[in-house]
XYZ file of C-alpha atoms in Angstrom:
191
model
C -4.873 37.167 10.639
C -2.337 36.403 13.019
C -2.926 39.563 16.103
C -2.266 42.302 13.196
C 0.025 40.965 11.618
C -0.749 38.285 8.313
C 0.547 34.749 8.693
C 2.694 33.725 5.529
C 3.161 30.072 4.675
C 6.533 29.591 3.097
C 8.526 26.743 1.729
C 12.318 26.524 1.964
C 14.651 25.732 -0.899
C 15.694 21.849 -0.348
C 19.120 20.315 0.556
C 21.922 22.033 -0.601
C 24.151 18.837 -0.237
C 27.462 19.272 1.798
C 27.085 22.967 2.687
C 28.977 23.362 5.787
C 27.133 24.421 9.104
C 27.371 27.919 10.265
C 29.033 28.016 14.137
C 26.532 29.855 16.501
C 26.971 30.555 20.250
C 23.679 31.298 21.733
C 21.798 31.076 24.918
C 19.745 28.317 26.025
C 16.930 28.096 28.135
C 18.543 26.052 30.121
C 21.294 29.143 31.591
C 24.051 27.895 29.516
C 25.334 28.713 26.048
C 25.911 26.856 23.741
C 28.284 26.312 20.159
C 28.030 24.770 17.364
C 30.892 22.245 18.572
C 29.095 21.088 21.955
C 25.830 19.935 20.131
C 26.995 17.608 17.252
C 26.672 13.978 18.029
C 28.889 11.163 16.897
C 27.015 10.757 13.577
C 25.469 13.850 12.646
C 23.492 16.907 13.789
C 19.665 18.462 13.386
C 19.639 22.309 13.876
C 15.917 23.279 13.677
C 14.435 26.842 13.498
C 11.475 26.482 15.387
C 9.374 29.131 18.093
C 6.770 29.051 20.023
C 3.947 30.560 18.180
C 3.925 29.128 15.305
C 1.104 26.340 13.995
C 3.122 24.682 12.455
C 5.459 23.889 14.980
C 3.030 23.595 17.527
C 1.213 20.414 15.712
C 4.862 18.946 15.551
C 6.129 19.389 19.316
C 5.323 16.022 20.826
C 6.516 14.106 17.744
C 9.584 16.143 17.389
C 10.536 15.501 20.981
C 10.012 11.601 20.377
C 11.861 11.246 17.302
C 14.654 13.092 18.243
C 15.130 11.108 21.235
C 15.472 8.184 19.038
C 17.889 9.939 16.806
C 19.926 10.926 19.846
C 20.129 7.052 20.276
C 21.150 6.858 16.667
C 23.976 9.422 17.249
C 22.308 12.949 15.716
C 22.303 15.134 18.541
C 19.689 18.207 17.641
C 19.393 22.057 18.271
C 16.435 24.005 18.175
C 16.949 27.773 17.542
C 14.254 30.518 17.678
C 14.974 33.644 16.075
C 12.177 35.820 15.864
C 11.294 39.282 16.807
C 10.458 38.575 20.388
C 9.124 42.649 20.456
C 6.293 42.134 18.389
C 5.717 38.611 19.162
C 6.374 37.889 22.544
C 4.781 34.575 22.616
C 7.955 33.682 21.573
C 10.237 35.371 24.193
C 13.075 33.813 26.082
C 10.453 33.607 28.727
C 7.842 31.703 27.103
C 10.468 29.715 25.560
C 11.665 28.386 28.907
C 8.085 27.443 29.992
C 7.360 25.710 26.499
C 10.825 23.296 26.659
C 9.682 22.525 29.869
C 6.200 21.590 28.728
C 7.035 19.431 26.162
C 9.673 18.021 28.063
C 12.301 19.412 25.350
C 15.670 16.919 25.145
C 17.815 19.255 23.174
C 19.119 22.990 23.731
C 16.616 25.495 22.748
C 18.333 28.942 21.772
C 17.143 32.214 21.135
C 19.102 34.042 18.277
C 17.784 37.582 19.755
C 20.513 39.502 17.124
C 18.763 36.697 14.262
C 22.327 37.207 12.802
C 22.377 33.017 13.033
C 18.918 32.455 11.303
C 20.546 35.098 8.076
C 23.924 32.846 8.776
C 21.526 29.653 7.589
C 19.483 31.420 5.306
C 16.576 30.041 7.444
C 13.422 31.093 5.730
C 10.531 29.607 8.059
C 9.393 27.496 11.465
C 9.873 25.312 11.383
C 12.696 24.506 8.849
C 15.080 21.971 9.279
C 19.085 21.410 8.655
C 20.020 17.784 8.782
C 24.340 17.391 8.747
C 26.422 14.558 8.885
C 29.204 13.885 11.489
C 31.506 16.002 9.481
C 28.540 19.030 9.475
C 27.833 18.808 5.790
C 24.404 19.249 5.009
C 22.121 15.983 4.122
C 18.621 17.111 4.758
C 16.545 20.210 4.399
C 12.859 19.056 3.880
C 10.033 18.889 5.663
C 9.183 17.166 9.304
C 6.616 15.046 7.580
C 3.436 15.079 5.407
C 0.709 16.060 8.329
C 1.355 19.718 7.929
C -0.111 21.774 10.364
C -2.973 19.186 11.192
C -2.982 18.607 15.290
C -4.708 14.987 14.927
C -2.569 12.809 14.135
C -2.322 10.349 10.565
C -2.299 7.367 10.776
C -0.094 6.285 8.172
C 1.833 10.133 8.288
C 5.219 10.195 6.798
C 8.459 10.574 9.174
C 10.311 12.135 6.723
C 13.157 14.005 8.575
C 13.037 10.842 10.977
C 13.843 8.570 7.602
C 16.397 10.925 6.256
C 18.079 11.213 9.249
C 18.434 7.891 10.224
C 19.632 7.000 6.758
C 22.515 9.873 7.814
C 23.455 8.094 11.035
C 23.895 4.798 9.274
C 25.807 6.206 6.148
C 26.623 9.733 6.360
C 24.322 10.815 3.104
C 20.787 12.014 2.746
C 18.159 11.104 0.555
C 18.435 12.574 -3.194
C 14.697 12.935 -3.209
C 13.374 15.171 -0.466
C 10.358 17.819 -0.125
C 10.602 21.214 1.444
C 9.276 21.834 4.781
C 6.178 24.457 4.636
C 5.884 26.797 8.077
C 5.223 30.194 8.977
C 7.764 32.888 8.335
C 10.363 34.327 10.349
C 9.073 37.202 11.961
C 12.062 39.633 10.794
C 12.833 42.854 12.715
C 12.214 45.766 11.460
């Protein structure tokens, strides 16, 4: 049990190839807002639905931060979004949000979708679940981080699959055919 309420371990559907990304304007933690059009990088963009409270997520954070610093050098500039109900999980308010970008030294826009009208807009189903586009925004990747799950010690030979399939995006625009859903923690929905 998760406080009262159950934790739920759910897998997206996978890569619905050249669905066009939703536009968002949302906050950041960082006092500005931000749009769809100011995060997209020269070869392609990550928009991630992640929080703070999540297990999932939280054995991810210092691997996400390093591989999408090397996919900023690649061109894919990345988003993370959290839109769950900050009322009955405030672990995950705008608040705590601020302090954990700052911990983990976050080098991307992190965005609270209060309203979660932009989570319904992606049909985002869990955190963390991940929506790889190309340079023209056409989705290329939705599958998982890698194959470590929510395991905080490390691999050694883990996966990097959203590193792989992302990469293969900057260089030619197209995701892998074969990919595997991520698995995370549902979106906590408001009532």
């Amino acid at each position: 049990m998760e406080g009262r309420y159950k934790m739920v371990s759910l897998n997206p559907p996978v890569c619905d190839f050249d669905w066009k990304a939703p536009d968002f304007n949302l906050p950041g933690v960082d006092g500005h807002n931000w749009a769809l059009a100011d995060v997209v990088g020269e070869k392609g963009l990550l928009v991630m639905f992640i929080c703070n409270h999540c297990p999932y997520v939280q054995a991810i954070r210092q691997r996400l931060v390093a591989d999408m610093a090397i996919l900023k050098r690649l061109g894919v500039n990345a988003v993370a979004i959290s839109s769950n109900d900050v009322v009955n999980y405030p672990q995950d308010s705008f608040e705590k949000m601020k302090e954990v970008a700052s911990d983990f030294n976050f080098g991307f826009p992190y965005l609270l979708d209060e309203t979660q009208e932009i989570a319904h807009a992606y049909d985002a189903f869990c955190t963390p679940d991940f929506f790889g586009f190309n340079a023209m925004l056409e989705l290329q990747y939705r599958g998982r981080f890698d194959d470590q799950g929510r395991d905080l010690t490390p691999k050694p030979n883990a996966t990097k699959d959203l590193l792989d399939a992302m990469t293969q995006v900057a260089k030619t625009g197209h995701g892998p055919s074969h990919q595997i859903s991520s698995i995370g923690c549902s979106i906590k929905w408001k009532d």
